[in-house]
Short mmCIF file of C-alpha atoms in Angstrom, two decimals:
data_model
loop_
_atom_site.label_atom_id
_atom_site.label_comp_id
_atom_site.label_asym_id
_atom_site.label_seq_id
_atom_site.Cartn_x
_atom_site.Cartn_y
_atom_site.Cartn_z
CA UNK Z 1 8.97 -48.86 159.83
CA UNK Z 2 5.74 -50.77 159.11
CA UNK Z 3 2.63 -48.72 158.40
CA UNK Z 4 0.30 -50.73 160.62
CA UNK Z 5 1.49 -49.49 164.06
CA UNK Z 6 0.83 -45.90 163.00
CA UNK Z 7 -2.78 -46.75 162.18
CA UNK Z 8 -3.47 -49.36 164.86
CA UNK Z 9 -6.01 -47.11 166.57
CA UNK Z 10 -8.11 -46.96 163.41
CA UNK Z 11 -9.22 -50.61 163.49
CA UNK Z 12 -9.10 -53.64 165.80
CA UNK Z 13 -6.71 -55.78 163.79
CA UNK Z 14 -3.30 -55.24 162.27
CA UNK Z 15 -1.87 -55.64 158.82
CA UNK Z 16 1.40 -57.08 157.68
CA UNK Z 17 4.35 -54.71 157.32
CA UNK Z 18 4.41 -52.85 154.05
CA UNK Z 19 6.96 -54.59 151.86
CA UNK Z 20 8.82 -52.78 149.17
CA UNK Z 21 7.77 -54.09 145.81
CA UNK Z 22 10.29 -54.68 143.04
CA UNK Z 23 10.64 -51.62 140.87
CA UNK Z 24 11.20 -51.43 137.19
CA UNK Z 25 14.47 -49.77 136.29
CA UNK Z 26 14.54 -46.38 138.00
CA UNK Z 27 10.73 -46.20 138.25
CA UNK Z 28 10.90 -44.29 134.99
CA UNK Z 29 8.46 -46.36 132.95
CA UNK Z 30 6.05 -43.51 132.33
CA UNK Z 31 2.50 -44.32 131.36
CA UNK Z 32 0.71 -41.70 129.38
CA UNK Z 33 -3.00 -41.25 129.61
CA UNK Z 34 -4.43 -38.40 127.67
CA UNK Z 35 -5.76 -35.45 127.67
CA UNK Z 36 -8.42 -28.64 128.70
CA UNK Z 37 -9.36 -24.71 129.25
CA UNK Z 38 -9.13 -22.84 132.49
CA UNK Z 39 -11.83 -21.14 134.46
CA UNK Z 40 -11.46 -17.99 136.49
CA UNK Z 41 -13.38 -17.10 139.63
CA UNK Z 42 -15.03 -13.70 139.41
CA UNK Z 43 -15.81 -11.48 142.42
CA UNK Z 44 -19.54 -11.11 142.82
CA UNK Z 45 -22.61 -12.37 144.68
CA UNK Z 46 -21.63 -14.95 147.29
CA UNK Z 47 -18.08 -13.53 147.08
CA UNK Z 48 -16.96 -15.81 144.26
CA UNK Z 49 -18.97 -17.22 141.37
CA UNK Z 50 -18.19 -20.38 139.41
CA UNK Z 51 -19.25 -18.57 136.26
CA UNK Z 52 -17.10 -20.68 133.95
CA UNK Z 53 -15.12 -17.89 132.36
CA UNK Z 54 -12.39 -19.46 130.28
CA UNK Z 55 -8.73 -18.76 129.64
CA UNK Z 56 -8.32 -20.42 126.26
CA UNK Z 57 -4.85 -19.20 125.42
CA UNK Z 58 -2.89 -20.47 128.42
CA UNK Z 59 0.03 -22.39 126.87
CA UNK Z 60 0.74 -24.16 130.17
CA UNK Z 61 -2.38 -26.30 130.09
CA UNK Z 62 -1.60 -29.98 129.58
CA UNK Z 63 -3.04 -31.84 126.59
CA UNK Z 64 -5.05 -33.90 129.07
CA UNK Z 65 -6.78 -30.87 130.59
CA UNK Z 66 -7.24 -29.27 127.19
CA UNK Z 67 -9.11 -32.36 126.03
CA UNK Z 68 -11.02 -32.77 129.29
CA UNK Z 69 -12.22 -29.17 129.50
CA UNK Z 70 -13.30 -29.14 125.87
CA UNK Z 71 -15.39 -32.29 126.28
CA UNK Z 72 -16.89 -31.18 129.62
CA UNK Z 73 -17.96 -27.86 128.11
CA UNK Z 74 -19.52 -29.77 125.23
CA UNK Z 75 -21.63 -31.87 127.64
CA UNK Z 76 -22.68 -28.72 129.46
CA UNK Z 77 -23.80 -27.17 126.17
CA UNK Z 78 -25.88 -30.28 125.48
CA UNK Z 79 -27.76 -29.83 128.76
CA UNK Z 80 -26.68 -33.15 130.31
CA UNK Z 81 -26.26 -31.87 133.86
CA UNK Z 82 -29.04 -32.22 136.43
CA UNK Z 83 -28.65 -28.65 137.68
CA UNK Z 84 -27.23 -25.37 136.42
CA UNK Z 85 -23.62 -25.32 137.57
CA UNK Z 86 -23.13 -21.94 135.92
CA UNK Z 87 -25.31 -20.24 138.53
CA UNK Z 88 -23.67 -21.72 141.63
CA UNK Z 89 -21.82 -19.43 143.97
CA UNK Z 90 -18.70 -20.10 146.00
CA UNK Z 91 -17.36 -18.39 149.09
CA UNK Z 92 -14.13 -18.64 151.06
CA UNK Z 93 -15.28 -18.55 154.68
CA UNK Z 94 -13.64 -16.32 157.24
CA UNK Z 95 -11.80 -17.99 160.09
CA UNK Z 96 -8.69 -19.94 160.86
CA UNK Z 97 -9.04 -22.53 158.10
CA UNK Z 98 -10.73 -20.59 155.26
CA UNK Z 99 -13.07 -23.42 154.28
CA UNK Z 100 -14.72 -23.13 150.86
CA UNK Z 101 -18.54 -23.22 150.69
CA UNK Z 102 -20.50 -23.63 147.47
CA UNK Z 103 -24.24 -22.99 147.11
CA UNK Z 104 -25.74 -25.48 144.62
CA UNK Z 105 -29.52 -25.28 144.60
CA UNK Z 106 -31.38 -28.45 143.64
CA UNK Z 107 -28.45 -30.88 143.71
CA UNK Z 108 -29.73 -33.05 146.56
CA UNK Z 109 -33.16 -33.42 144.97
CA UNK Z 110 -31.89 -34.34 141.51
CA UNK Z 111 -28.77 -36.44 142.12
CA UNK Z 112 -28.79 -40.21 141.74
CA UNK Z 113 -30.11 -41.84 144.95
CA UNK Z 114 -28.03 -44.05 147.22
CA UNK Z 115 -29.10 -47.69 146.85
CA UNK Z 116 -27.14 -49.48 149.57
CA UNK Z 117 -26.68 -49.49 153.34
CA UNK Z 118 -24.05 -47.40 155.10
CA UNK Z 119 -22.95 -50.03 157.62
CA UNK Z 120 -20.21 -51.76 155.60
CA UNK Z 121 -17.23 -50.31 153.74
CA UNK Z 122 -16.89 -53.40 151.54
CA UNK Z 123 -20.08 -54.57 149.84
CA UNK Z 124 -20.55 -56.84 146.82
CA UNK Z 125 -21.30 -55.32 143.43
CA UNK Z 126 -25.01 -55.59 142.57
CA UNK Z 127 -25.69 -55.41 138.85
CA UNK Z 128 -29.41 -54.88 139.50
CA UNK Z 129 -28.68 -51.49 141.05
CA UNK Z 130 -27.42 -48.39 139.28
CA UNK Z 131 -23.84 -48.60 138.08
CA UNK Z 132 -21.78 -46.74 135.51
CA UNK Z 133 -22.38 -49.26 132.74
CA UNK Z 134 -25.97 -47.96 132.71
CA UNK Z 135 -25.22 -44.28 132.09
CA UNK Z 136 -26.30 -42.36 129.03
CA UNK Z 137 -23.45 -42.91 126.52
CA UNK Z 138 -23.25 -39.12 126.10
CA UNK Z 139 -21.98 -38.89 129.69
CA UNK Z 140 -18.77 -40.66 128.66
CA UNK Z 141 -16.06 -38.10 127.89
CA UNK Z 142 -13.53 -40.67 126.78
CA UNK Z 143 -12.17 -44.10 127.54
CA UNK Z 144 -8.43 -44.67 127.64
CA UNK Z 145 -5.67 -47.15 128.07
CA UNK Z 146 -2.16 -46.83 129.43
CA UNK Z 147 0.91 -46.94 127.22
CA UNK Z 148 4.49 -47.83 128.06
CA UNK Z 149 5.86 -44.82 126.18
CA UNK Z 150 4.87 -41.23 125.55
CA UNK Z 151 2.15 -42.13 123.08
CA UNK Z 152 -1.54 -41.76 123.85
CA UNK Z 153 -4.49 -43.88 122.93
CA UNK Z 154 -8.04 -42.95 123.80
CA UNK Z 155 -11.55 -43.22 122.47
CA UNK Z 156 -14.15 -40.46 122.50
CA UNK Z 157 -16.71 -42.97 123.77
CA UNK Z 158 -16.43 -46.44 125.25
CA UNK Z 159 -16.01 -48.67 122.19
CA UNK Z 160 -18.43 -51.59 122.26
CA UNK Z 161 -16.22 -53.72 120.01
CA UNK Z 162 -13.15 -53.87 122.23
CA UNK Z 163 -12.50 -57.17 123.96
CA UNK Z 164 -10.99 -55.67 127.10
CA UNK Z 165 -12.41 -53.35 129.74
CA UNK Z 166 -11.05 -49.82 129.28
CA UNK Z 167 -10.97 -47.22 132.01
CA UNK Z 168 -13.23 -44.24 131.38
CA UNK Z 169 -13.82 -40.66 132.40
CA UNK Z 170 -17.46 -39.57 132.66
CA UNK Z 171 -19.08 -36.30 133.55
CA UNK Z 172 -20.65 -36.16 136.99
CA UNK Z 173 -24.23 -35.27 136.06
CA UNK Z 174 -24.64 -33.61 139.49
CA UNK Z 175 -21.41 -31.58 139.56
CA UNK Z 176 -20.20 -29.54 142.51
CA UNK Z 177 -17.87 -27.44 140.38
CA UNK Z 178 -16.28 -26.89 137.01
CA UNK Z 179 -15.03 -30.00 135.23
CA UNK Z 180 -16.37 -32.35 137.92
CA UNK Z 181 -15.77 -35.78 136.42
CA UNK Z 182 -15.69 -39.44 137.41
CA UNK Z 183 -12.79 -41.81 136.78
CA UNK Z 184 -14.00 -45.41 136.40
CA UNK Z 185 -11.18 -48.00 136.36
CA UNK Z 186 -11.90 -50.92 134.01
CA UNK Z 187 -15.52 -49.90 133.70
CA UNK Z 188 -16.83 -53.14 132.21
CA UNK Z 189 -15.33 -55.24 135.03
CA UNK Z 190 -18.03 -53.90 137.38
CA UNK Z 191 -15.74 -53.54 140.40
CA UNK Z 192 -17.29 -52.57 143.72
CA UNK Z 193 -16.26 -49.34 145.48
CA UNK Z 194 -13.05 -50.74 146.89
CA UNK Z 195 -9.52 -49.43 146.33
CA UNK Z 196 -6.82 -51.78 145.07
CA UNK Z 197 -3.22 -51.02 144.16
CA UNK Z 198 -3.87 -50.86 140.42
CA UNK Z 199 -6.89 -48.57 140.59
CA UNK Z 200 -5.21 -46.16 143.00
CA UNK Z 201 -2.14 -45.97 140.80
CA UNK Z 202 -4.40 -45.14 137.85
CA UNK Z 203 -5.89 -42.23 139.83
CA UNK Z 204 -2.38 -41.02 140.63
CA UNK Z 205 -1.46 -41.12 136.94
CA UNK Z 206 -4.53 -39.04 136.07
CA UNK Z 207 -3.54 -36.43 138.67
CA UNK Z 208 -0.02 -36.33 137.27
CA UNK Z 209 -1.21 -36.08 133.69
CA UNK Z 210 -3.23 -32.93 134.50
CA UNK Z 211 -0.08 -31.10 135.61
CA UNK Z 212 -2.15 -28.36 137.23
CA UNK Z 213 -2.38 -27.33 140.93
CA UNK Z 214 -6.11 -26.56 140.68
CA UNK Z 215 -7.07 -30.04 139.44
CA UNK Z 216 -7.45 -32.69 142.14
CA UNK Z 217 -8.55 -36.31 142.28
CA UNK Z 218 -10.51 -37.70 145.22
CA UNK Z 219 -12.00 -40.91 146.53
CA UNK Z 220 -14.87 -41.59 148.94
CA UNK Z 221 -15.30 -45.07 150.38
CA UNK Z 222 -18.68 -46.60 151.13
CA UNK Z 223 -19.72 -45.12 154.46
CA UNK Z 224 -17.52 -42.13 153.62
CA UNK Z 225 -20.01 -40.33 151.33
CA UNK Z 226 -19.78 -42.58 148.27
CA UNK Z 227 -23.28 -43.02 146.83
CA UNK Z 228 -22.63 -45.54 144.02
CA UNK Z 229 -21.17 -49.00 144.68
CA UNK Z 230 -19.18 -49.13 141.45
CA UNK Z 231 -15.48 -48.32 141.72
CA UNK Z 232 -14.92 -44.66 140.90
CA UNK Z 233 -12.77 -41.68 141.76
CA UNK Z 234 -13.85 -38.06 141.44
CA UNK Z 235 -11.94 -35.09 140.09
CA UNK Z 236 -12.60 -31.44 139.43
CA UNK Z 237 -11.00 -28.09 138.87
CA UNK Z 238 -11.43 -25.39 141.54
CA UNK Z 239 -9.56 -22.14 141.05
CA UNK Z 240 -10.55 -20.39 144.26
CA UNK Z 241 -7.38 -20.70 146.27
CA UNK Z 242 -4.12 -22.46 145.54
CA UNK Z 243 -4.40 -24.78 148.55
CA UNK Z 244 -7.45 -26.42 150.08
CA UNK Z 245 -7.76 -25.96 153.87
CA UNK Z 246 -6.64 -29.55 154.50
CA UNK Z 247 -3.55 -28.94 152.37
CA UNK Z 248 -2.36 -26.01 154.48
CA UNK Z 249 -3.30 -27.39 157.90
CA UNK Z 250 -0.58 -27.66 160.58
CA UNK Z 251 1.22 -31.00 160.36
CA UNK Z 252 3.58 -33.20 162.34
CA UNK Z 253 5.78 -35.80 160.65
CA UNK Z 254 5.35 -39.30 162.06
CA UNK Z 255 7.85 -41.39 160.12
CA UNK Z 256 9.32 -42.31 156.76
CA UNK Z 257 8.42 -45.67 155.20
CA UNK Z 258 8.84 -47.49 151.94
CA UNK Z 259 11.23 -45.89 149.51
CA UNK Z 260 11.35 -42.51 151.23
CA UNK Z 261 7.60 -41.87 151.62
CA UNK Z 262 6.82 -39.54 154.54
CA UNK Z 263 3.72 -40.07 156.69
CA UNK Z 264 2.53 -36.87 158.33
CA UNK Z 265 -0.34 -36.27 160.74
CA UNK Z 266 -2.66 -33.27 160.71
CA UNK Z 267 -2.67 -31.33 164.00
CA UNK Z 268 -5.01 -28.63 165.30
CA UNK Z 269 -7.48 -29.39 162.52
CA UNK Z 270 -11.23 -30.10 162.90
CA UNK Z 271 -10.83 -33.73 161.74
CA UNK Z 272 -8.04 -36.27 162.04
CA UNK Z 273 -6.04 -37.06 158.95
CA UNK Z 274 -2.76 -38.11 157.40
CA UNK Z 275 -0.65 -36.72 154.57
CA UNK Z 276 1.65 -38.83 152.40
CA UNK Z 277 4.38 -37.38 150.21
CA UNK Z 278 7.83 -38.15 148.86
CA UNK Z 279 9.22 -41.42 147.58
CA UNK Z 280 11.63 -42.10 144.75
CA UNK Z 281 8.79 -41.99 142.23
CA UNK Z 282 5.02 -41.72 142.00
CA UNK Z 283 4.67 -45.50 142.19
CA UNK Z 284 6.35 -45.53 145.62
CA UNK Z 285 3.88 -43.01 147.02
CA UNK Z 286 0.90 -44.75 145.44
CA UNK Z 287 1.99 -48.11 146.82
CA UNK Z 288 2.12 -46.87 150.42
CA UNK Z 289 -1.20 -45.01 150.29
CA UNK Z 290 -3.06 -47.86 148.61
CA UNK Z 291 -1.87 -50.24 151.35
CA UNK Z 292 -3.29 -47.91 153.98
CA UNK Z 293 -6.59 -47.70 152.08
CA UNK Z 294 -6.76 -51.50 151.83
CA UNK Z 295 -6.00 -51.78 155.56
CA UNK Z 296 -8.88 -49.45 156.39
CA UNK Z 297 -11.32 -51.17 154.04
CA UNK Z 298 -10.55 -54.59 155.48
CA UNK Z 299 -11.18 -53.22 158.98
CA UNK Z 300 -14.48 -51.59 158.00
CA UNK Z 301 -13.20 -48.04 158.46
CA UNK Z 302 -14.54 -45.51 155.93
CA UNK Z 303 -12.26 -42.79 154.61
CA UNK Z 304 -11.73 -40.01 152.08
CA UNK Z 305 -8.68 -39.39 149.92
CA UNK Z 306 -7.51 -36.23 148.14
CA UNK Z 307 -4.71 -36.43 145.56
CA UNK Z 308 -3.15 -33.03 144.93
CA UNK Z 309 -0.04 -31.35 143.52
CA UNK Z 310 -0.25 -33.53 140.40
CA UNK Z 311 0.13 -36.72 142.42
CA UNK Z 312 2.96 -35.55 144.66
CA UNK Z 313 0.80 -35.32 147.80
CA UNK Z 314 -2.06 -37.43 149.15
CA UNK Z 315 -4.32 -36.58 152.09
CA UNK Z 316 -6.30 -39.35 153.81
CA UNK Z 317 -9.13 -38.59 156.24
CA UNK Z 318 -10.50 -41.50 158.31
CA UNK Z 319 -14.26 -41.47 158.95
CA UNK Z 320 -16.61 -43.29 161.32
CA UNK Z 321 -19.59 -45.43 160.32
CA UNK Z 322 -22.91 -44.08 161.61
#
């Protein structure tokens, strides 16, 4: 069944049916990225505190998270963040959905300002405005490239000598939680905040490489709370509850498309949304979701995406331009 009829109410025009793309043998060509330390949430103050206690000896942490946590802690020790994330407090709210609230004093005043209008989801990249090629080099945790085997290749900083444009992971200097980072696909290509199939698949690979239920990757479109018009995804580690409220909301299956990918609708939830899961491999799931994202962008409909369960599940929340 084509995807477009399911989403026809989201925009005035339709898209072509989602075609199955040719797969490499068994979808088993695994691309390694790279890659810790866990935090624990203590009971105090606002109910829970993101006090950055660490669990250094957990053998289950992936090499990717071990590397990421180590480098993030290093940037924190250097004082590169715009506010003190160690003093923030987090609370699981009472009620049907158990939303998570975090008190972060000073973030709105110190974060990088928005420099574009909120009336268009697709806007051209403007090199005169802030973008991630202008960050302090110390904000770069590492740059990386994909490999066709189980090897890894990464650089501790973006290498100026390379002739290609690597993808990079940066700290978010205005973090909302522990290990809040930014994933910038092909950073030197200066892509605008607009999902394509390749960039979304990269975000899915990062989620898979973490191999941890508390690490999630997200995306905000322009008009959907993105504040920088340079293609980026966000990710962070929140060990408050195993599932976010949107992940445990009541659901109703709509259909199965592609190579076994299920499309599910949220029901009895404060906002409308869809969940995507299944498929013969991660590439199948990524392909379907990226097509929906592209459909929404082209019809000027903002949205948010949450990649969870190490890339096995994707939530998509449509928004409305104001």
